[in-house]
Amino acid sequence: MSRRRFDEAMQRMRKTDPQVRENAFDFLREHADAYVEELIGEFAAEADDDLRCRLLELIAEARSPEALGLFREQLESPDESLRFWAVRGLEMLDTRDAEQTLEQAQADGWIP
């Protein structure tokens, strides 16, 4: 997938028209596995809480081990929706490392 298409989709994700945003999200969801690095970079640079949540959802959909560290970090987020997608992302990874991370987060009281 081209970086240009990713950048265009991200621009559309920031539009005010809800349908334009949703269409861009759907495109990125279909191609999330091809854009994992870019999505992680956008998440790190994004200030808007709602968009950060949508980006983390897309990263979870990618099911990439590259995101393990990001999901670990977000388990301690004060934002409940980010914690939710971090847990979901770890569940979707379905690896021993992800499982151990979830077990540790539960033991530490970060998640129920």
PDB file of N, CA, C and O in Angstrom, residues 1 5 22-35 39 58 61-62:
ATOM      1  N   MET A   1       0.835  -1.183   0.000  1.00  0.00           N
ATOM      2  CA  MET A   1       0.000   0.000   0.000  1.00  0.00           C
ATOM      3  C   MET A   1       0.878   1.244   0.000  1.00  0.00           C
ATOM      4  O   MET A   1       1.934   1.259   0.603  1.00  0.00           O
ATOM      5  N   ARG A   5      -1.732   7.014  -0.011  1.00  0.00           N
ATOM      6  CA  ARG A   5      -3.113   6.617   0.331  1.00  0.00           C
ATOM      7  C   ARG A   5      -3.333   6.664   1.835  1.00  0.00           C
ATOM      8  O   ARG A   5      -4.403   7.054   2.309  1.00  0.00           O
ATOM      9  N   GLU A  22     -15.738   8.216   8.720  1.00  0.00           N
ATOM     10  CA  GLU A  22     -16.042   6.789   8.810  1.00  0.00           C
ATOM     11  C   GLU A  22     -15.525   6.029   7.595  1.00  0.00           C
ATOM     12  O   GLU A  22     -15.001   4.916   7.722  1.00  0.00           O
ATOM     13  N   ASN A  23     -15.652   6.603   6.418  1.00  0.00           N
ATOM     14  CA  ASN A  23     -15.130   5.962   5.210  1.00  0.00           C
ATOM     15  C   ASN A  23     -13.611   5.804   5.295  1.00  0.00           C
ATOM     16  O   ASN A  23     -13.065   4.765   4.903  1.00  0.00           O
ATOM     17  N   ALA A  24     -12.930   6.823   5.794  1.00  0.00           N
ATOM     18  CA  ALA A  24     -11.475   6.750   5.949  1.00  0.00           C
ATOM     19  C   ALA A  24     -11.111   5.674   6.972  1.00  0.00           C
ATOM     20  O   ALA A  24     -10.169   4.900   6.761  1.00  0.00           O
ATOM     21  N   PHE A  25     -11.859   5.624   8.061  1.00  0.00           N
ATOM     22  CA  PHE A  25     -11.618   4.598   9.079  1.00  0.00           C
ATOM     23  C   PHE A  25     -11.799   3.201   8.479  1.00  0.00           C
ATOM     24  O   PHE A  25     -10.976   2.306   8.705  1.00  0.00           O
ATOM     25  N   ASP A  26     -12.857   3.013   7.701  1.00  0.00           N
ATOM     26  CA  ASP A  26     -13.112   1.712   7.078  1.00  0.00           C
ATOM     27  C   ASP A  26     -11.975   1.318   6.136  1.00  0.00           C
ATOM     28  O   ASP A  26     -11.551   0.156   6.121  1.00  0.00           O
ATOM     29  N   PHE A  27     -11.477   2.267   5.367  1.00  0.00           N
ATOM     30  CA  PHE A  27     -10.348   1.982   4.477  1.00  0.00           C
ATOM     31  C   PHE A  27      -9.139   1.546   5.299  1.00  0.00           C
ATOM     32  O   PHE A  27      -8.487   0.546   4.991  1.00  0.00           O
ATOM     33  N   LEU A  28      -8.831   2.295   6.352  1.00  0.00           N
ATOM     34  CA  LEU A  28      -7.668   1.963   7.164  1.00  0.00           C
ATOM     35  C   LEU A  28      -7.856   0.635   7.897  1.00  0.00           C
ATOM     36  O   LEU A  28      -6.893  -0.116   8.064  1.00  0.00           O
ATOM     37  N   ARG A  29      -9.070   0.337   8.314  1.00  0.00           N
ATOM     38  CA  ARG A  29      -9.315  -0.945   8.979  1.00  0.00           C
ATOM     39  C   ARG A  29      -9.035  -2.106   8.024  1.00  0.00           C
ATOM     40  O   ARG A  29      -8.439  -3.109   8.406  1.00  0.00           O
ATOM     41  N   GLU A  30      -9.447  -1.969   6.785  1.00  0.00           N
ATOM     42  CA  GLU A  30      -9.202  -3.013   5.787  1.00  0.00           C
ATOM     43  C   GLU A  30      -7.716  -3.227   5.532  1.00  0.00           C
ATOM     44  O   GLU A  30      -7.303  -4.319   5.156  1.00  0.00           O
ATOM     45  N   HIS A  31      -6.921  -2.173   5.718  1.00  0.00           N
ATOM     46  CA  HIS A  31      -5.491  -2.231   5.387  1.00  0.00           C
ATOM     47  C   HIS A  31      -4.599  -2.012   6.603  1.00  0.00           C
ATOM     48  O   HIS A  31      -3.413  -1.728   6.453  1.00  0.00           O
ATOM     49  N   ALA A  32      -5.156  -2.169   7.792  1.00  0.00           N
ATOM     50  CA  ALA A  32      -4.402  -1.870   9.014  1.00  0.00           C
ATOM     51  C   ALA A  32      -3.112  -2.665   9.114  1.00  0.00           C
ATOM     52  O   ALA A  32      -2.079  -2.131   9.546  1.00  0.00           O
ATOM     53  N   ASP A  33      -3.142  -3.908   8.698  1.00  0.00           N
ATOM     54  CA  ASP A  33      -1.935  -4.729   8.799  1.00  0.00           C
ATOM     55  C   ASP A  33      -0.803  -4.209   7.918  1.00  0.00           C
ATOM     56  O   ASP A  33       0.370  -4.399   8.227  1.00  0.00           O
ATOM     57  N   ALA A  34      -1.130  -3.521   6.836  1.00  0.00           N
ATOM     58  CA  ALA A  34      -0.111  -2.951   5.951  1.00  0.00           C
ATOM     59  C   ALA A  34       0.429  -1.620   6.459  1.00  0.00           C
ATOM     60  O   ALA A  34       1.483  -1.171   6.007  1.00  0.00           O
ATOM     61  N   TYR A  35      -0.276  -1.000   7.400  1.00  0.00           N
ATOM     62  CA  TYR A  35       0.093   0.335   7.867  1.00  0.00           C
ATOM     63  C   TYR A  35       0.397   0.382   9.370  1.00  0.00           C
ATOM     64  O   TYR A  35       0.285   1.440   9.990  1.00  0.00           O
ATOM     65  N   LEU A  39       0.436   3.753  11.606  1.00  0.00           N
ATOM     66  CA  LEU A  39      -0.622   3.955  12.602  1.00  0.00           C
ATOM     67  C   LEU A  39      -0.028   4.204  13.986  1.00  0.00           C
ATOM     68  O   LEU A  39      -0.501   5.082  14.722  1.00  0.00           O
ATOM     69  N   LEU A  58      -7.615   0.710  15.315  1.00  0.00           N
ATOM     70  CA  LEU A  58      -7.045   0.243  14.052  1.00  0.00           C
ATOM     71  C   LEU A  58      -5.779  -0.582  14.283  1.00  0.00           C
ATOM     72  O   LEU A  58      -5.569  -1.608  13.628  1.00  0.00           O
ATOM     73  N   GLU A  61      -6.775  -3.946  15.318  1.00  0.00           N
ATOM     74  CA  GLU A  61      -7.264  -4.707  14.163  1.00  0.00           C
ATOM     75  C   GLU A  61      -6.123  -5.290  13.339  1.00  0.00           C
ATOM     76  O   GLU A  61      -6.284  -6.324  12.694  1.00  0.00           O
ATOM     77  N   ALA A  62      -4.965  -4.646  13.370  1.00  0.00           N
ATOM     78  CA  ALA A  62      -3.820  -5.121  12.589  1.00  0.00           C
ATOM     79  C   ALA A  62      -3.250  -6.425  13.135  1.00  0.00           C
ATOM     80  O   ALA A  62      -2.612  -7.176  12.413  1.00  0.00           O
TER      81      ALA A  62
END
